[in-house]
Coordinates of C-alpha atoms and ligand atoms in Angstrom, one line a residue:
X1 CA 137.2 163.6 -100.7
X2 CA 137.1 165.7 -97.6
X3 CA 134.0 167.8 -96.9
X4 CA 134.3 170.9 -95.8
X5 CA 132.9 172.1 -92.8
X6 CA 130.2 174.4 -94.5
X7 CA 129.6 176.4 -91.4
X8 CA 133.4 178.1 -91.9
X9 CA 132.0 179.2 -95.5
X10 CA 129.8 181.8 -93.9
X11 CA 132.1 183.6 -91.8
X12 CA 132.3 187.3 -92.9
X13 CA 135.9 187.2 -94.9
X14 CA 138.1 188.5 -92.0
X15 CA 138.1 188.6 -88.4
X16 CA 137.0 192.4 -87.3
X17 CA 140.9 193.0 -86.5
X18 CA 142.5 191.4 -89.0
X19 CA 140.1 193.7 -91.1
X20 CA 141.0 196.7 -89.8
X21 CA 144.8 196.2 -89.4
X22 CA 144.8 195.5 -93.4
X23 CA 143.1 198.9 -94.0
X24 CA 145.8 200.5 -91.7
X25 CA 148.4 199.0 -93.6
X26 CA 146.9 199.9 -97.4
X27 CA 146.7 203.4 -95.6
X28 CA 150.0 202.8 -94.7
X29 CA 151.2 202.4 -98.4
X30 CA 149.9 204.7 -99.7
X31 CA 150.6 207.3 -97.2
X32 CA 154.5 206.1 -96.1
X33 CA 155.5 209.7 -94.4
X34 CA 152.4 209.8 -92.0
X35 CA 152.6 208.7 -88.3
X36 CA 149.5 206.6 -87.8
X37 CA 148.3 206.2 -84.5
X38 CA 146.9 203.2 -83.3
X39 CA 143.8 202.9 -80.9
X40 CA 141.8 200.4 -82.5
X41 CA 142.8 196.6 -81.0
X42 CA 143.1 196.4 -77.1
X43 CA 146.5 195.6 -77.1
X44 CA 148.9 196.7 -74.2
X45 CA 151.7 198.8 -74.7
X46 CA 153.2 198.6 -71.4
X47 CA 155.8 196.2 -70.5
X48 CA 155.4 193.4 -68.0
X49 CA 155.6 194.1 -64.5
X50 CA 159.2 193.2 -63.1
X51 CA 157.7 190.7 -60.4
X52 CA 156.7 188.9 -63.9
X53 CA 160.2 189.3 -65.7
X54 CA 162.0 188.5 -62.2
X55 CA 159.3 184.9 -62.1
X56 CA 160.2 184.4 -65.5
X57 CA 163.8 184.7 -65.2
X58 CA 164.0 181.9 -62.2
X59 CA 161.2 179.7 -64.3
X60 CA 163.8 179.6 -67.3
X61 CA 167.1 178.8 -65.3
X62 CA 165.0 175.9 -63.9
X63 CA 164.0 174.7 -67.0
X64 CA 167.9 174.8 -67.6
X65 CA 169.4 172.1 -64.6
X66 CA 168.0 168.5 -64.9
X67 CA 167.4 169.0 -61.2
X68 CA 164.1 171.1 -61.6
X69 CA 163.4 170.9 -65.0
X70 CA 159.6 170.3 -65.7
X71 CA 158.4 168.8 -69.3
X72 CA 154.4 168.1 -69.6
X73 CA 152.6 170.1 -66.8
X74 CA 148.8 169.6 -65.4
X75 CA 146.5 170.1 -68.4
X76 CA 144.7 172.6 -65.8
X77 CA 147.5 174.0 -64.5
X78 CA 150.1 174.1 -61.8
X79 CA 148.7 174.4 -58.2
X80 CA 150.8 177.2 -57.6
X81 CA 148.8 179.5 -59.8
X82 CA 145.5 178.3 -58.6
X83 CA 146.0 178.4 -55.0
X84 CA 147.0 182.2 -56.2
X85 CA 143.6 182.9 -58.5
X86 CA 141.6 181.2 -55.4
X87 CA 143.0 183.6 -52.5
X88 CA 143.5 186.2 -54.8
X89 CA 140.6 187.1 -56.8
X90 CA 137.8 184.8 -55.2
X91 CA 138.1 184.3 -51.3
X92 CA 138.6 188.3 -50.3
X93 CA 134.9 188.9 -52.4
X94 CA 133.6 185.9 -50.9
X95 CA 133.6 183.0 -53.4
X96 CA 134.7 179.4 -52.7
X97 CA 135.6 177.5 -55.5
X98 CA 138.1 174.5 -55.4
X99 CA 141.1 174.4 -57.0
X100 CA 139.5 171.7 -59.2
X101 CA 137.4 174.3 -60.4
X102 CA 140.1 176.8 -61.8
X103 CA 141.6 175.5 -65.4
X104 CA 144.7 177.7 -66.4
X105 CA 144.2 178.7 -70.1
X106 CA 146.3 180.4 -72.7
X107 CA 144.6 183.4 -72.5
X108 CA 140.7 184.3 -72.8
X109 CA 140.1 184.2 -76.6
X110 CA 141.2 180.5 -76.9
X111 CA 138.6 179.6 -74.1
X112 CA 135.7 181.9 -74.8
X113 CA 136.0 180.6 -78.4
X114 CA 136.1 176.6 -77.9
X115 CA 133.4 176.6 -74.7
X116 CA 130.8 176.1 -76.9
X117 CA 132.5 172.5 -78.0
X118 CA 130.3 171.3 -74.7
X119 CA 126.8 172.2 -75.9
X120 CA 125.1 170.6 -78.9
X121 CA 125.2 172.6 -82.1
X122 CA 121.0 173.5 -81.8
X123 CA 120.9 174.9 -78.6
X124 CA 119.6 178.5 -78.8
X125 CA 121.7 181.4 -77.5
X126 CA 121.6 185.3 -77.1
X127 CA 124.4 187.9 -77.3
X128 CA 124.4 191.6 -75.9
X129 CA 125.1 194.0 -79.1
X130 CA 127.4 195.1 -79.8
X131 CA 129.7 192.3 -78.9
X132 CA 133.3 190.8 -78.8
X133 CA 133.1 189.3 -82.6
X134 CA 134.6 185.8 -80.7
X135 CA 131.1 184.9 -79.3
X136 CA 129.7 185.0 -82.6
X137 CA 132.2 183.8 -85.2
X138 CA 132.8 180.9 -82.6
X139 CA 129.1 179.8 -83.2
X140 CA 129.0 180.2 -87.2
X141 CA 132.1 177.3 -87.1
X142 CA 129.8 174.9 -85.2
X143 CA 126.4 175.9 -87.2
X144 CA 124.8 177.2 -84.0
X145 CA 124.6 180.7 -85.4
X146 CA 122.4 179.8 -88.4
X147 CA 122.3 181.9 -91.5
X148 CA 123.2 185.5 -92.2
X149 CA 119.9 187.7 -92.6
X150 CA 119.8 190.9 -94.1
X151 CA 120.8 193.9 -92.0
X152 CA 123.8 191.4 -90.8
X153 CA 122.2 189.3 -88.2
X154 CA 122.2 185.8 -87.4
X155 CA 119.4 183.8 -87.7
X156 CA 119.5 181.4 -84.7
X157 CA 121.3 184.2 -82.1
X158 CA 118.9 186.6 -80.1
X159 CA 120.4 190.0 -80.0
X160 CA 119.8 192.0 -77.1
X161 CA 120.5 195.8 -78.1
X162 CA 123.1 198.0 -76.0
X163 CA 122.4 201.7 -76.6
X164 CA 122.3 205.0 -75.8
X165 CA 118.4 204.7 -74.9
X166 CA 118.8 201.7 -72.3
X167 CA 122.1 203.2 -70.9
X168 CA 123.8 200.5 -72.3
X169 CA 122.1 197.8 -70.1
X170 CA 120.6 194.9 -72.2
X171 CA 117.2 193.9 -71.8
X172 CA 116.7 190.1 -70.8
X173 CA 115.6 188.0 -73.7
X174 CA 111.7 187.9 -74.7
X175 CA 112.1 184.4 -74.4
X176 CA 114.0 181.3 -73.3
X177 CA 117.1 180.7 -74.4
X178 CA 119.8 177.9 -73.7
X179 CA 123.0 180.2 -73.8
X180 CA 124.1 183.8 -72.6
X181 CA 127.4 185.3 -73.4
X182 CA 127.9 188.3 -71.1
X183 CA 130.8 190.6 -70.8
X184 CA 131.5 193.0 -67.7
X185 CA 133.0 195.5 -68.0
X186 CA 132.1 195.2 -71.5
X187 CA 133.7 195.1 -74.3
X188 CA 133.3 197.2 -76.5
X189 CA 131.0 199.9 -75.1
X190 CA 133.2 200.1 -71.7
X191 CA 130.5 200.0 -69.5
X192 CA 129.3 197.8 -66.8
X193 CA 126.4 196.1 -64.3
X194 CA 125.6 196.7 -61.2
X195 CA 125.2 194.1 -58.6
X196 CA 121.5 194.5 -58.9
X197 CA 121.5 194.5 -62.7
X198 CA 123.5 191.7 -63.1
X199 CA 121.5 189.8 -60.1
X200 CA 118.7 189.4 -62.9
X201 CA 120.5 187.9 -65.4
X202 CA 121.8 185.2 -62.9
X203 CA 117.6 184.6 -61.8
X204 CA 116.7 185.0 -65.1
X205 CA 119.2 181.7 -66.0
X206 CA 118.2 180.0 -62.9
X207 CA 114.6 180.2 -63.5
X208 CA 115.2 179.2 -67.3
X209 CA 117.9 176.9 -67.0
X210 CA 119.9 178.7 -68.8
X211 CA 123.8 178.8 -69.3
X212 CA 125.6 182.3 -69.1
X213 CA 129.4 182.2 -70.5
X214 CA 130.8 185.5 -68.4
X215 CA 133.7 186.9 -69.9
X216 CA 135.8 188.8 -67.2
X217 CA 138.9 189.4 -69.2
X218 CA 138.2 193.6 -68.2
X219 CA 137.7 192.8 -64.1
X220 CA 140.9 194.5 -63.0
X221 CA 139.7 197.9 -64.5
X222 CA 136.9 198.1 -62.4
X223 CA 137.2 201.5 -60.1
X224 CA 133.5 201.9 -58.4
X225 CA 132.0 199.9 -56.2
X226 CA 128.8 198.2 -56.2
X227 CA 130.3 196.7 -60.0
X228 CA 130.9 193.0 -59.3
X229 CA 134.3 191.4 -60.2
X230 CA 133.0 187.8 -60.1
X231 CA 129.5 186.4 -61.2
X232 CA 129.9 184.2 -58.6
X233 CA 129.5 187.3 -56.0
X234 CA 125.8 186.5 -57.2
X235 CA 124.1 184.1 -55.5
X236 CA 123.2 181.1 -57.3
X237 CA 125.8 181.9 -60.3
X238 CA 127.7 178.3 -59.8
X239 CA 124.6 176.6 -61.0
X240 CA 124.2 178.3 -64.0
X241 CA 127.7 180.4 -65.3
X242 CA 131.0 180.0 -66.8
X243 CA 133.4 182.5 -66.2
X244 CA 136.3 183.2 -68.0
X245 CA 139.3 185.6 -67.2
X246 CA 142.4 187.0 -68.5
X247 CA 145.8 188.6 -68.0
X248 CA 146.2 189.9 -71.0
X249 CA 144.8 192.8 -70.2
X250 CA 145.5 192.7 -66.5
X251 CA 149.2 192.3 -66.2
X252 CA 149.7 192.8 -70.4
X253 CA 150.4 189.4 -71.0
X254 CA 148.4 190.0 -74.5
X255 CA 151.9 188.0 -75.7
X256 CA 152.7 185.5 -73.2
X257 CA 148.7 184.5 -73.2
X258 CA 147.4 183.0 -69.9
X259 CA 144.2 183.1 -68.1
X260 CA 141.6 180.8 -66.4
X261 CA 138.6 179.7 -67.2
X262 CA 136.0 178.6 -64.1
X263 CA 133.7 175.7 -64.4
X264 CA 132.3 175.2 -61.2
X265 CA 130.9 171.7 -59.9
X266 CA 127.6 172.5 -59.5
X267 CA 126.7 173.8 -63.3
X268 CA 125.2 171.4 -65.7
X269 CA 123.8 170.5 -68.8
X270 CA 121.0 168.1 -69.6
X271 CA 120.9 165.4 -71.9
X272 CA 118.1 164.9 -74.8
X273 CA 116.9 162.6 -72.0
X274 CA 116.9 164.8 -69.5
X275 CA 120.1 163.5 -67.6
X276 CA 122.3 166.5 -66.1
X277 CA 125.8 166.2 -67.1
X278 CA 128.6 168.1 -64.7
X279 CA 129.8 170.3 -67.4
X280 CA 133.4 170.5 -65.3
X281 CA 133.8 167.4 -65.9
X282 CA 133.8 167.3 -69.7
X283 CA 135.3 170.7 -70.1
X284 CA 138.2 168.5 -68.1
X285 CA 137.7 166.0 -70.3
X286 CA 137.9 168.5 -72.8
X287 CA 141.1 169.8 -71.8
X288 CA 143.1 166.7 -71.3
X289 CA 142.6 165.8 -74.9
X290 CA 143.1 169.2 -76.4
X291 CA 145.2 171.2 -74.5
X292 CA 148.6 170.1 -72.7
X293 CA 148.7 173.5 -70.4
X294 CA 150.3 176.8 -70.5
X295 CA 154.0 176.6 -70.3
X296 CA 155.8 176.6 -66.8
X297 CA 157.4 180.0 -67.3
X298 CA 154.1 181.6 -68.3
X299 CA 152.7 180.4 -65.1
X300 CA 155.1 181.5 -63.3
X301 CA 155.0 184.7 -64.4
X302 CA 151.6 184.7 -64.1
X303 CA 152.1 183.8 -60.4
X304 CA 153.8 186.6 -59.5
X305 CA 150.9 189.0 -60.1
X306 CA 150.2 188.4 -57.2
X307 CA 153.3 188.6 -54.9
X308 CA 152.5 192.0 -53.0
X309 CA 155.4 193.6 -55.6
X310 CA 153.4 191.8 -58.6
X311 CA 150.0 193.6 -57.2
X312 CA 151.6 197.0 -56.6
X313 CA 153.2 197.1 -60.5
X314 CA 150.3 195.4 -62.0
X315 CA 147.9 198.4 -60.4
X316 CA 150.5 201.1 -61.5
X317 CA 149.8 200.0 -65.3
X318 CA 146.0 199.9 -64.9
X319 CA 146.3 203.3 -63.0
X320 CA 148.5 204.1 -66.0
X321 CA 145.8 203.0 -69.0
X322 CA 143.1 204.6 -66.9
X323 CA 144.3 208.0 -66.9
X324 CA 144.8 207.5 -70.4
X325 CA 141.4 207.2 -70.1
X326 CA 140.0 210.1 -68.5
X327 CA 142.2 212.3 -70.5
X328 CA 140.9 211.6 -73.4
X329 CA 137.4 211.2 -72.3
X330 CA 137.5 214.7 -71.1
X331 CA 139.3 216.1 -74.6
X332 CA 136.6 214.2 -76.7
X333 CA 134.0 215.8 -74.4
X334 CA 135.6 219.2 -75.4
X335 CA 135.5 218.8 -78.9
X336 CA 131.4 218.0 -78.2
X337 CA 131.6 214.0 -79.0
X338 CA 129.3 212.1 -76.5
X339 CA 131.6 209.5 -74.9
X340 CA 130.5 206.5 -73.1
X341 CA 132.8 203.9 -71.1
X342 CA 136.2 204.6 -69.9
X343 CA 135.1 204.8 -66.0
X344 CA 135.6 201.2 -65.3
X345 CA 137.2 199.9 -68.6
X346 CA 140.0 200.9 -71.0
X347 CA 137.4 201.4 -74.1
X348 CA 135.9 204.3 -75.0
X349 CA 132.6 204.2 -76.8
X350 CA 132.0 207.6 -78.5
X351 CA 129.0 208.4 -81.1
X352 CA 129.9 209.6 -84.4
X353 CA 128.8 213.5 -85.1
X354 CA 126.3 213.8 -87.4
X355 CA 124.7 210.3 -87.5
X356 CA 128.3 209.5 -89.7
X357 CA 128.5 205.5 -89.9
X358 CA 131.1 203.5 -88.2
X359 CA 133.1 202.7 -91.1
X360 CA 133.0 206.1 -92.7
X361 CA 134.1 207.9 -89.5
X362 CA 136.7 205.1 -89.0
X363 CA 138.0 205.7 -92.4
X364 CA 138.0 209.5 -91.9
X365 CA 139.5 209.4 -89.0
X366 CA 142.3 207.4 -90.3
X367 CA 142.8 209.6 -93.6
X368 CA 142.7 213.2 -92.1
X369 CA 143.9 212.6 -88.8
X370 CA 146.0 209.7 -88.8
X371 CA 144.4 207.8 -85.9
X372 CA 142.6 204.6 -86.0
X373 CA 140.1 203.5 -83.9
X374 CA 137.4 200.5 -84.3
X375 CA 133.9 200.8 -86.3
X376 CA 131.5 200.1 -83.7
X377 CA 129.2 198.5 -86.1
X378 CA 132.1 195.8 -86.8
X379 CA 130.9 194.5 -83.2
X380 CA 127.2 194.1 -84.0
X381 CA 124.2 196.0 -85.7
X382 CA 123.9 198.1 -82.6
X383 CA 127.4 199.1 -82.4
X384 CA 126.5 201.4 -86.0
X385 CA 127.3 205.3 -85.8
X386 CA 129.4 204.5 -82.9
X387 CA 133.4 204.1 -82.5
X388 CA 136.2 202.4 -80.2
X389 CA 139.0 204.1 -78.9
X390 CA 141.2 202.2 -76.7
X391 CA 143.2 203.7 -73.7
X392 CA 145.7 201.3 -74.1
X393 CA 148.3 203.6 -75.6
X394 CA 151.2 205.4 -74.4
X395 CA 150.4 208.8 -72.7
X396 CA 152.3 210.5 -75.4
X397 CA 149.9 208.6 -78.3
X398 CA 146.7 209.2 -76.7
X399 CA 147.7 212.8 -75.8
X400 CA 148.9 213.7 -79.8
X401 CA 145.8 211.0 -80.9
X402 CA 143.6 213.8 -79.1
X403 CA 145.3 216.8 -80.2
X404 CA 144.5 215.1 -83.9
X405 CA 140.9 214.3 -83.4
X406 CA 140.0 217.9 -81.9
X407 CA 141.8 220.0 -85.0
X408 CA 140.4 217.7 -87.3
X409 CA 136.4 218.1 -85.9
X410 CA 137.4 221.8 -85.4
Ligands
MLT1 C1 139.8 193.9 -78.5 O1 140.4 194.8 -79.1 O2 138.6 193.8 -78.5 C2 140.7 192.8 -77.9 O3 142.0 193.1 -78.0 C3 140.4 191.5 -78.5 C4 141.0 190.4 -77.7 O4 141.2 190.6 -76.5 O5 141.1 189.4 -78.3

């Protein structure tokens, strides 16, 4: 008989989105003549850049003639998408990193969910709330998570509140602990670190020896300065973080899925004994037995966000989300919500009138005005009385989702 692994069993009974798209749909039934509008998962709605389309043309006509047709690629990718990511998004800001240092993934989630595979199950760990559900769901499957308490908290994860009192800036942890998972610009509250302020969590995991897992899938939204792109722009980060990126949300490749993940040389883990174990080297390890890379074209594509054509369309769409945005930051203001984020990130984190819950304003929402949004509470205890709204609609959505939401709290 096979066992079970027992830690899947205490996973709430849907992933957040899965959860809400089924609600949307039952709404859907029942209410067939009614335009729903849909600002609840960060998906993109604008279509690839042409540099991407053009690369992925080429890459498929290749993969037509015998002559340059390519069959199992680099498990961590092709060269010519590193040598990209490394002049690209690392040297201009200042960070070296080797090429051996870049693995090409199939997109953020598939990473930010397996990293864990490299740390024991009992290691401690501590998430920012709310939070992307992936960081915790990731660690029930292994058992690192520990058991449900009452008021929907892990036992064996340190929460570290994000609200309205602390600005949205987490406190460090009250005590050790082995594992960080950070996200900047965050998601879901849409709002970000400063150099300085993200300076101390990097000393904080130096002096603790400490691992931070930095999710960077929102970088390319980021509009001010003195917000870092990179943890590495902090001194000491190689020793201690992980970072993880995306183009999913940079160049919409939420459907073609690629990204990178950066394990850098000099970051390790210790063994019961005390031996320290390069963690590149078994996340490689890793890699070659689990993962046979991200198809050719993909890369490709991927590639070309970078030609100067690639960097010029891929900005236009941010520019494009961004305004979305503004606008409806400014409309929510109108209609006296208090809106957070949407500054340096495509999320908007507004607070429910009235003290109303998540889920009850999400529900309302959907029923009298026809727009869907996410329950802030779905990402964490702290996330309660609040709501996402993503600015990844089309102008025209966001424009008629606004229009909705102010009659409806008129
Ligand atoms: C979100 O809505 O938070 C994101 O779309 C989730 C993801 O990127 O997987």
């Amino acid at each position: 008989m096979a066992l079970v692994n027992e830690h899947f069993l205490k996973l709430p009974g849907s992933y957040l989105f899965s959860d809400i798209a089924k609600k949307v749909n039952s709404f859907k039934i029942t209410h067939p003549k009614q335009d729903v509008i849909r600002l609840g998962i960060g998906d993109v709605t604008r279509p690839l850049p042409p540099a991407c389309i053009e690369a992925m043309h080429k890459a498929v006509d290749e993969m037509a003639d015998a002559k340059t047709f390519r069959g199992y690629g680099p498990e961590q990718g092709y060269d010519f998408l590193i040598e990209a990511i490394l002049k690209n998004d690392f040297a201009p800001r200042g960070v070296h990193l080797s090429p051996a240092e870049i693995f090409i993934n199939d997109g953020a989630k598939s990473d930010t969910g397996s990293i864990g595979e490299l740390l024991r199950w009992d290691n401690s760990m501590a998430i920012t709330d709310p939070v992307y559900p992936v960081y915790v769901d990731s660690n029930i499957m292994c058992g690192r998570a520990g058991v449900l308490e009452e008021g929907g908290t892990w036992s064996n994860v340190t929460y570290l509140p994000c609200t309205e009192e602390n600005g949205f800036v987490p406190e460090l942890p009250k005590h050790r602990v082995d594992l960080i998972y950070l996200c900047y610009p965050n998601n879901p509250t849409g709002t970000t670190l400063t150099h300085e302020q993200l300076k101390k969590w990097v000393d904080y995991a130096l002096a603790n020896d400490t691992l931070i897992v930095f999710d960077a899938a929102y970088e390319a939204y980021i509009h001010e300065d003195n917000v870092p792109h990179s943890i590495y722009e902090i001194r000491g980060a190689k020793k201690v973080a992980i970072e993880i990126r995306s183009f999913s949300k940079t160049a919409g490749f939420t459907g073609v899925r690629c990204g990178y993940t950066v394990v850098p040389k000099e970051l390790t883990a210790a063994t019961l004994e005390g031996e320290r174990i390069p963690l590149n080297q078994l996340w490689n390890r890793r890699q070659c037995t689990k993962f046979n890379g991200t198809s050719y074209i993909t890369q490709r594509a991927a590639e070309a966000i970078y030609t100067p054509e690639g960097k010029q369309q891929v900005k236009a769409n941010i520019d494009y989300y961004m305004q979305n945005a503004a606008t409806m930051r400014k409309s929510l203001e109108a209609a006296g919500l208090k809106v957070y984020g949407g500054v340096n990130a495509p999320y908007l984190w507004l607070k429910t009138p009235n003290g109303i819950g998540s889920w009850r304003f999400f529900e309302q929402m959907l029923y009298e005005a026809n727009v869907v949004g996410t329950p802030g509470v779905g990402f964490g205890p702290s996330g309660e009385g609040f709501l996402r709204l993503t600015a990844f609609g089309t102008h025209e959505d966001c424009e008629e989702a606004m229009r909705r939401i102010r009659k409806w709290l008129a």
